[in-house]
DNA sequence: GCATTTCGTGCAATGAAGTTGCGAGCGCGC
DNA sequence: GCGCGCTCGCAACTTCATTGCACGAAATGC
């Protein structure tokens, strides 16, 4: 039997000492259940039928979860924000992978070994984003399980996708 | 006296053996003149008054320049594409810097020392994006020349900006 | 339990960035 | 110069996301 994601989500939200609401629980539970980062649209689609949670509320909850460090926000190459539950397992700073075919985004466990290149005089930095791009296991060439239905939202179909 | 960017642009475009048009020349000249990467809106604003070049044409030209490797496309954290003229000086792969205050993007000369973290089984990668974030020289705290008018398009003012 | 306060939510409107379809225009090879 | 085919301008459209406002529901104090 799978973990009770709703209960876990409620625990985490209660820990913030801010208001515990159904929308916050449902959205966080959805993120906890996911294996990769989810876009707003994907999250909305996974919410329980007739939960009555509005799209705008989902946007606001995601924003709130991010400020509470219960989720983190990833900018892909398709102008879509993606989110995932922030687990303590992964280091604060870590790289991401985005599939050029299906647009799926996953968090990697850390950076590789990385030191920033030198910046121009007067510039200061405090953060680094690393995104690896390529093909995920499902989209690997020759993969028989390569299901077209999974690729509705693929970058290849999107305006200004990953081609550079 | 500054370089004649229009002439340089025309040379580069003629080199592609494709059609040399005014819109292509003007857009590329604008990119050549710029010190950092430019968004579509910034480019449009810098085009000569009454050049008569349509916004859609700018989008299409930018796309074309990218396919011709005369420009390259950068995805920032504000859902806006930025472009810069591809100089042969910079290595094909290089990191970018994005200012958290004014959203300016510049290309750095290379990556630092970076090796990708391990990917899950079945995943393959062929590309890596590195974006350093922080404050540019103009936005450095205590900079007297810190001109608010430069920050109209800053990420702090944008929805879902760089805060994470 | 009940009133009060404060914050969250639903709904509708709005906004920004980018894309698409199509007829007219223009570059360039002849 | 002529004609073919790529390119442009214009208008409409799409997608993702944000904002304003009135209502509703958590927490807090009693
Ligand atoms: Mn991540
Ligand atoms: Mn660059
Ligand atoms: Zn994939
Ligand atoms: Zn700046």
Short mmCIF file of C-alpha atoms (C1' of nucleotides) and ligand atoms in Angstrom, two decimals:
data_model
loop_
_atom_site.label_atom_id
_atom_site.label_comp_id
_atom_site.label_asym_id
_atom_site.label_seq_id
_atom_site.Cartn_x
_atom_site.Cartn_y
_atom_site.Cartn_z
CA UNK A 1 0.00 0.00 0.00
CA UNK A 2 1.35 3.38 -0.97
CA UNK A 3 2.17 6.13 1.43
CA UNK A 4 -0.73 8.32 2.41
CA UNK A 5 0.37 11.42 0.59
CA UNK A 6 -2.46 13.56 1.88
CA UNK A 7 -1.48 12.88 5.47
CA UNK A 8 2.17 13.59 4.77
CA UNK A 9 1.26 16.81 3.00
CA UNK A 10 -0.89 17.91 5.91
CA UNK A 11 1.96 17.26 8.33
CA UNK A 12 4.36 19.32 6.28
CA UNK A 13 1.93 22.19 5.93
CA UNK A 14 1.09 22.14 9.63
CA UNK A 15 4.79 22.50 10.27
CA UNK A 16 4.81 25.93 8.66
CA UNK A 17 2.55 27.38 11.37
CA UNK A 18 0.45 28.86 8.64
CA UNK A 19 -3.06 27.99 7.59
CA UNK A 20 -3.81 24.41 6.68
CA UNK A 21 -6.26 24.39 3.80
CA UNK A 22 -7.61 21.71 1.53
CA UNK A 23 -6.11 23.25 -1.58
CA UNK A 24 -2.64 23.34 -0.05
CA UNK A 25 -2.93 19.73 1.08
CA UNK A 26 -4.21 18.45 -2.25
CA UNK A 27 -1.60 20.25 -4.32
CA UNK A 28 1.29 19.23 -2.11
CA UNK A 29 0.03 15.64 -1.98
CA UNK A 30 -0.04 15.64 -5.77
CA UNK A 31 3.55 16.83 -5.91
CA UNK A 32 4.64 14.27 -3.32
CA UNK A 33 3.10 11.48 -5.36
CA UNK A 34 4.76 12.55 -8.62
CA UNK A 35 8.01 11.05 -9.85
CA UNK A 36 9.15 14.15 -11.69
CA UNK A 37 8.48 17.86 -11.71
CA UNK A 38 4.94 18.85 -12.69
CA UNK A 39 3.63 21.79 -14.62
CA UNK A 40 0.62 23.72 -13.42
CA UNK A 41 -1.55 22.03 -15.99
CA UNK A 42 -0.40 18.56 -15.04
CA UNK A 43 -1.08 19.27 -11.39
CA UNK A 44 -4.54 20.58 -12.11
CA UNK A 45 -5.33 17.49 -14.15
CA UNK A 46 -4.29 15.19 -11.30
CA UNK A 47 -6.36 16.87 -8.61
CA UNK A 48 -9.34 14.79 -7.45
CA UNK A 49 -12.40 15.16 -9.65
CA UNK A 50 -14.77 17.77 -8.34
CA UNK A 51 -12.32 18.94 -5.75
CA UNK A 52 -13.57 22.36 -6.73
CA UNK A 53 -10.08 23.83 -6.60
CA UNK A 54 -9.73 26.70 -9.03
CA UNK A 55 -6.81 27.07 -11.43
CA UNK A 56 -5.88 30.38 -9.88
CA UNK A 57 -5.79 28.81 -6.45
CA UNK A 58 -3.37 26.21 -7.76
CA UNK A 59 -1.10 28.99 -8.99
CA UNK A 60 -1.29 30.71 -5.63
CA UNK A 61 -0.73 27.52 -3.67
CA UNK A 62 2.32 26.67 -5.77
CA UNK A 63 3.69 30.12 -5.10
CA UNK A 64 3.07 29.70 -1.40
CA UNK A 65 4.62 26.24 -1.26
CA UNK A 66 7.68 27.67 -2.95
CA UNK A 67 8.06 30.48 -0.43
CA UNK A 68 7.67 27.91 2.36
CA UNK A 69 10.38 25.76 0.82
CA UNK A 70 7.96 22.88 0.57
CA UNK A 71 8.26 22.93 -3.21
CA UNK A 72 10.67 24.27 -5.71
CA UNK A 73 10.17 25.91 -9.03
CA UNK A 74 11.99 25.00 -12.21
CA UNK A 75 12.03 26.98 -15.43
CA UNK A 76 12.24 24.73 -18.45
CA UNK A 77 12.88 25.63 -22.04
CA UNK A 78 9.22 25.76 -22.92
CA UNK A 79 8.13 28.81 -20.92
CA UNK A 80 6.36 26.57 -18.43
CA UNK A 81 7.06 26.49 -14.72
CA UNK A 82 7.41 23.10 -13.16
CA UNK A 83 7.32 22.24 -9.49
CA UNK A 84 8.25 19.40 -7.25
CA UNK A 85 8.01 18.70 -3.57
CA UNK A 86 11.23 19.68 -1.87
CA UNK A 87 12.58 16.59 -0.19
CA UNK A 88 15.33 16.86 2.36
CA UNK A 89 17.07 14.04 0.51
CA UNK A 90 18.22 16.25 -2.30
CA UNK A 91 20.81 18.90 -1.65
CA UNK A 92 19.62 22.45 -1.74
CA UNK A 93 21.47 22.99 -4.98
CA UNK A 94 21.04 20.38 -7.65
CA UNK A 95 20.88 19.99 -11.38
CA UNK A 96 17.85 19.22 -13.51
CA UNK A 97 17.28 17.09 -16.55
CA UNK A 98 14.84 18.01 -19.30
CA UNK A 99 13.87 15.60 -22.05
CA UNK A 100 13.97 17.19 -25.49
CA UNK A 101 11.24 14.91 -26.68
CA UNK A 102 8.55 14.78 -24.00
CA UNK A 103 9.64 17.83 -21.96
CA UNK A 104 9.68 15.82 -18.75
CA UNK A 105 11.81 17.37 -16.03
CA UNK A 106 13.44 15.52 -13.18
CA UNK A 107 15.71 16.68 -10.38
CA UNK A 108 19.14 15.13 -10.24
CA UNK A 109 20.75 14.47 -6.91
CA UNK A 110 23.40 17.14 -7.06
CA UNK A 111 25.55 19.08 -9.44
CA UNK A 112 28.40 17.24 -10.96
CA UNK A 113 31.60 18.89 -9.99
CA UNK A 114 31.06 22.45 -10.93
CA UNK A 115 32.82 25.69 -10.33
CA UNK A 116 31.41 28.83 -11.85
CA UNK A 117 33.27 30.55 -14.66
CA UNK A 118 34.73 33.96 -13.81
CA UNK A 119 32.30 36.88 -13.86
CA UNK A 120 32.95 40.40 -15.18
CA UNK A 121 34.16 42.95 -12.63
CA UNK A 122 31.45 44.12 -10.27
CA UNK A 123 29.23 41.11 -10.82
CA UNK A 124 28.32 38.88 -7.89
CA UNK A 125 26.58 35.54 -7.91
CA UNK A 126 24.84 33.47 -5.29
CA UNK A 127 23.13 30.77 -7.27
CA UNK A 128 23.65 28.51 -10.23
CA UNK A 129 21.23 26.57 -12.40
CA UNK A 130 22.36 23.53 -14.29
CA UNK A 131 20.05 21.84 -16.77
CA UNK A 132 21.08 18.74 -18.65
CA UNK A 133 19.19 18.10 -21.86
CA UNK A 134 18.73 14.95 -23.80
CA UNK A 135 16.34 12.03 -23.99
CA UNK A 136 14.69 10.30 -21.08
CA UNK A 137 14.43 6.52 -20.87
CA UNK A 138 10.91 6.52 -22.34
CA UNK A 139 12.01 8.58 -25.31
CA UNK A 140 15.23 6.72 -26.01
CA UNK A 141 15.47 5.83 -29.70
CA UNK A 142 14.29 2.30 -30.31
CA UNK A 143 12.39 2.07 -27.07
CA UNK A 144 9.36 -0.10 -27.86
CA UNK A 145 7.46 1.38 -24.92
CA UNK A 146 7.78 4.79 -26.52
CA UNK A 147 4.17 5.80 -26.28
CA UNK A 148 3.12 8.72 -28.44
CA UNK A 149 0.36 9.67 -26.03
CA UNK A 150 2.98 10.60 -23.49
CA UNK A 151 4.31 13.20 -25.84
CA UNK A 152 1.36 15.48 -26.30
CA UNK A 153 3.19 18.17 -24.48
CA UNK A 154 6.58 17.46 -25.92
CA UNK A 155 8.93 20.32 -26.63
CA UNK A 156 9.08 19.41 -30.29
CA UNK A 157 5.44 20.37 -30.59
CA UNK A 158 5.86 23.57 -28.67
CA UNK A 159 6.68 26.93 -30.04
CA UNK A 160 10.32 27.73 -29.70
CA UNK A 161 10.96 24.38 -28.15
CA UNK A 162 14.36 23.04 -27.37
CA UNK A 163 15.87 23.58 -30.78
CA UNK A 164 18.57 26.18 -30.42
CA UNK B 1 33.94 55.68 -34.65
CA UNK B 2 31.97 52.52 -34.04
CA UNK B 3 31.92 49.54 -36.31
CA UNK B 4 29.34 49.66 -39.06
CA UNK B 5 27.09 46.98 -37.67
CA UNK B 6 24.71 47.03 -40.61
CA UNK B 7 27.54 46.21 -43.01
CA UNK B 8 28.84 43.45 -40.78
CA UNK B 9 25.38 42.01 -40.46
CA UNK B 10 24.88 42.05 -44.21
CA UNK B 11 28.19 40.23 -44.73
CA UNK B 12 27.22 37.53 -42.26
CA UNK B 13 23.80 37.05 -43.82
CA UNK B 14 25.21 36.98 -47.33
CA UNK B 15 27.45 34.18 -46.10
CA UNK B 16 24.46 31.92 -45.52
CA UNK B 17 23.60 31.83 -49.24
CA UNK B 18 20.04 32.61 -48.28
CA UNK B 19 18.04 35.74 -48.91
CA UNK B 20 19.41 39.03 -47.73
CA UNK B 21 16.54 41.16 -46.49
CA UNK B 22 16.33 44.42 -44.66
CA UNK B 23 14.64 42.89 -41.63
CA UNK B 24 17.39 40.30 -41.27
CA UNK B 25 20.09 42.92 -41.56
CA UNK B 26 18.50 45.31 -39.07
CA UNK B 27 17.82 42.65 -36.46
CA UNK B 28 21.27 41.13 -36.68
CA UNK B 29 22.89 44.57 -36.61
CA UNK B 30 20.94 45.32 -33.45
CA UNK B 31 22.20 42.13 -31.85
CA UNK B 32 25.78 42.83 -32.92
CA UNK B 33 25.62 46.28 -31.35
CA UNK B 34 24.27 45.02 -28.03
CA UNK B 35 26.50 44.24 -25.08
CA UNK B 36 24.24 41.53 -23.66
CA UNK B 37 21.47 39.24 -24.79
CA UNK B 38 18.29 40.98 -25.91
CA UNK B 39 14.67 40.03 -25.58
CA UNK B 40 12.30 40.32 -28.50
CA UNK B 41 10.82 43.47 -27.01
CA UNK B 42 14.18 45.10 -26.50
CA UNK B 43 15.17 44.35 -30.05
CA UNK B 44 11.97 45.76 -31.44
CA UNK B 45 12.45 48.93 -29.43
CA UNK B 46 15.96 49.41 -30.80
CA UNK B 47 15.04 49.04 -34.44
CA UNK B 48 15.22 52.29 -36.43
CA UNK B 49 12.11 54.44 -36.14
CA UNK B 50 9.70 53.78 -38.96
CA UNK B 51 11.70 50.86 -40.20
CA UNK B 52 8.30 49.32 -40.74
CA UNK B 53 9.46 45.96 -39.46
CA UNK B 54 6.61 44.03 -37.88
CA UNK B 55 6.84 42.27 -34.52
CA UNK B 56 6.07 38.95 -36.14
CA UNK B 57 8.86 39.46 -38.62
CA UNK B 58 11.26 40.03 -35.74
CA UNK B 59 10.17 36.73 -34.22
CA UNK B 60 10.66 34.99 -37.54
CA UNK B 61 14.01 36.60 -38.20
CA UNK B 62 15.26 35.62 -34.74
CA UNK B 63 14.20 32.08 -35.40
CA UNK B 64 15.98 32.11 -38.75
CA UNK B 65 19.15 33.62 -37.32
CA UNK B 66 19.17 30.88 -34.71
CA UNK B 67 18.85 28.11 -37.29
CA UNK B 68 21.68 29.73 -39.25
CA UNK B 69 23.85 29.84 -36.15
CA UNK B 70 24.14 33.59 -36.48
CA UNK B 71 22.40 34.07 -33.16
CA UNK B 72 21.67 31.96 -30.17
CA UNK B 73 18.68 31.70 -27.96
CA UNK B 74 18.71 31.80 -24.18
CA UNK B 75 15.85 30.91 -21.86
CA UNK B 76 15.88 33.02 -18.74
CA UNK B 77 13.87 32.65 -15.58
CA UNK B 78 11.20 35.08 -16.68
CA UNK B 79 9.62 33.14 -19.54
CA UNK B 80 11.30 35.43 -22.05
CA UNK B 81 13.63 34.35 -24.82
CA UNK B 82 16.78 36.35 -25.24
CA UNK B 83 19.13 36.34 -28.19
CA UNK B 84 22.60 37.41 -28.99
CA UNK B 85 24.77 37.41 -32.05
CA UNK B 86 26.87 34.27 -32.11
CA UNK B 87 30.48 35.32 -32.20
CA UNK B 88 33.14 32.82 -33.07
CA UNK B 89 35.06 34.09 -30.04
CA UNK B 90 32.89 32.24 -27.55
CA UNK B 91 33.00 28.51 -27.38
CA UNK B 92 29.99 26.69 -28.67
CA UNK B 93 29.04 25.72 -25.14
CA UNK B 94 29.15 28.43 -22.53
CA UNK B 95 27.42 29.55 -19.37
CA UNK B 96 25.10 32.53 -18.93
CA UNK B 97 24.65 35.06 -16.20
CA UNK B 98 21.26 36.50 -15.31
CA UNK B 99 20.88 39.47 -12.95
CA UNK B 100 18.18 38.91 -10.34
CA UNK B 101 17.49 42.62 -10.21
CA UNK B 102 17.35 43.91 -13.79
CA UNK B 103 17.04 40.56 -15.61
CA UNK B 104 19.99 41.37 -17.85
CA UNK B 105 21.57 38.30 -19.43
CA UNK B 106 25.14 38.04 -20.62
CA UNK B 107 27.11 35.17 -22.08
CA UNK B 108 30.15 34.02 -20.16
CA UNK B 109 33.14 32.76 -22.03
CA UNK B 110 32.84 29.12 -21.13
CA UNK B 111 31.56 26.80 -18.46
CA UNK B 112 33.58 26.67 -15.35
CA UNK B 113 34.85 23.19 -14.75
CA UNK B 114 31.73 21.15 -15.00
CA UNK B 115 31.01 17.49 -15.28
CA UNK B 116 27.42 16.41 -15.45
CA UNK B 117 25.94 14.48 -12.55
CA UNK B 118 25.00 10.86 -13.26
CA UNK B 119 21.69 10.31 -15.03
CA UNK B 120 19.13 7.59 -14.32
CA UNK B 121 19.45 4.41 -16.35
CA UNK B 122 18.31 4.80 -19.94
CA UNK B 123 18.69 8.57 -20.00
CA UNK B 124 21.06 10.16 -22.47
CA UNK B 125 22.23 13.73 -22.66
CA UNK B 126 23.86 15.83 -25.33
CA UNK B 127 23.65 19.33 -23.97
CA UNK B 128 23.98 21.26 -20.76
CA UNK B 129 22.78 24.71 -19.75
CA UNK B 130 24.49 26.59 -16.96
CA UNK B 131 23.04 29.83 -15.67
CA UNK B 132 24.70 31.80 -12.91
CA UNK B 133 22.41 34.15 -11.00
CA UNK B 134 23.23 37.15 -8.93
CA UNK B 135 23.64 40.89 -9.35
CA UNK B 136 25.26 42.65 -12.26
CA UNK B 137 27.64 45.55 -11.77
CA UNK B 138 24.90 48.12 -12.26
CA UNK B 139 22.71 46.49 -9.67
CA UNK B 140 25.41 45.89 -7.08
CA UNK B 141 24.27 47.11 -3.65
CA UNK B 142 25.57 50.60 -2.96
CA UNK B 143 26.24 51.36 -6.60
CA UNK B 144 25.50 55.08 -6.96
CA UNK B 145 24.92 54.69 -10.67
CA UNK B 146 22.12 52.25 -9.92
CA UNK B 147 19.49 53.81 -12.12
CA UNK B 148 15.94 52.77 -11.42
CA UNK B 149 14.89 53.39 -14.99
CA UNK B 150 17.10 50.52 -16.06
CA UNK B 151 15.03 48.21 -13.96
CA UNK B 152 11.63 48.54 -15.50
CA UNK B 153 11.86 45.02 -16.72
CA UNK B 154 13.57 43.61 -13.69
CA UNK B 155 12.70 40.15 -12.56
CA UNK B 156 11.56 41.42 -9.19
CA UNK B 157 8.73 43.19 -10.96
CA UNK B 158 7.83 40.22 -13.05
CA UNK B 159 5.39 37.56 -12.18
CA UNK B 160 7.08 34.49 -10.86
CA UNK B 161 10.43 36.14 -11.21
CA UNK B 162 13.65 34.78 -9.86
CA UNK B 163 12.52 34.15 -6.36
CA UNK B 164 12.53 30.44 -5.77
"C1'" DG C 1 -19.38 27.39 21.33
"C1'" DC C 2 -19.29 32.14 19.27
"C1'" DA C 3 -17.57 36.52 17.52
"C1'" DT C 4 -13.61 38.61 15.40
"C1'" DT C 5 -9.85 38.91 12.60
"C1'" DT C 6 -7.16 37.70 8.92
"C1'" DC C 7 -6.02 35.12 5.29
"C1'" DG C 8 -7.41 32.02 1.36
"C1'" DT C 9 -10.55 31.08 -2.53
"C1'" DG C 10 -13.53 31.34 -6.71
"C1'" DC C 11 -14.68 33.89 -10.58
"C1'" DA C 12 -13.99 36.98 -14.28
"C1'" DA C 13 -11.16 40.03 -16.47
"C1'" DT C 14 -6.56 41.25 -17.93
"C1'" DG C 15 -1.81 40.83 -19.48
"C1'" DA C 16 2.54 39.25 -21.70
"C1'" DA C 17 4.97 36.47 -24.91
"C1'" DG C 18 4.81 34.04 -28.72
"C1'" DT C 19 2.40 31.58 -32.94
"C1'" DT C 20 -0.41 30.85 -37.18
"C1'" DG C 21 -2.81 31.75 -41.70
"C1'" DC C 22 -2.94 34.18 -45.60
"C1'" DG C 23 -2.54 37.42 -49.36
"C1'" DA C 24 0.71 40.77 -51.00
"C1'" DG C 25 5.57 41.94 -51.71
"C1'" DC C 26 10.22 41.38 -52.76
"C1'" DG C 27 14.97 38.89 -53.53
"C1'" DC C 28 17.33 36.62 -56.77
"C1'" DG C 29 18.29 33.33 -60.47
"C1'" DC C 30 17.35 33.32 -65.10
"C1'" DG D 1 12.75 42.55 -66.99
"C1'" DC D 2 10.14 37.80 -65.63
"C1'" DG D 3 8.72 34.52 -62.64
"C1'" DC D 4 9.25 31.47 -58.81
"C1'" DG D 5 9.35 30.95 -54.15
"C1'" DC D 6 10.72 32.75 -49.92
"C1'" DT D 7 9.57 36.66 -46.81
"C1'" DC D 8 6.65 40.26 -44.84
"C1'" DG D 9 2.73 42.69 -42.70
"C1'" DC D 10 -1.50 42.28 -40.67
"C1'" DA D 11 -4.94 40.33 -37.79
"C1'" DA D 12 -6.49 36.73 -35.22
"C1'" DC D 13 -5.38 33.29 -31.95
"C1'" DT D 14 -3.17 30.38 -28.17
"C1'" DT D 15 -1.03 29.47 -23.89
"C1'" DC D 16 0.58 30.43 -19.48
"C1'" DA D 17 0.18 33.33 -15.88
"C1'" DT D 18 -1.45 37.47 -12.92
"C1'" DT D 19 -4.74 40.79 -10.73
"C1'" DG D 20 -9.01 42.72 -8.43
"C1'" DC D 21 -12.70 41.94 -5.76
"C1'" DA D 22 -16.34 39.93 -3.03
"C1'" DC D 23 -17.19 35.95 -0.41
"C1'" DG D 24 -15.85 32.09 2.66
"C1'" DA D 25 -13.34 29.66 5.84
"C1'" DA D 26 -9.00 29.01 9.39
"C1'" DA D 27 -7.19 30.34 13.45
"C1'" DT D 28 -7.41 33.10 17.73
"C1'" DG D 29 -9.42 35.00 21.92
"C1'" DC D 30 -12.96 34.81 25.00
MN1 LIG E 1 14.89 20.43 -8.60
MN1 LIG E 2 25.10 32.59 -24.78
ZN1 LIG E 3 11.07 11.97 -22.81
ZN1 LIG E 4 21.21 44.13 -12.95
#
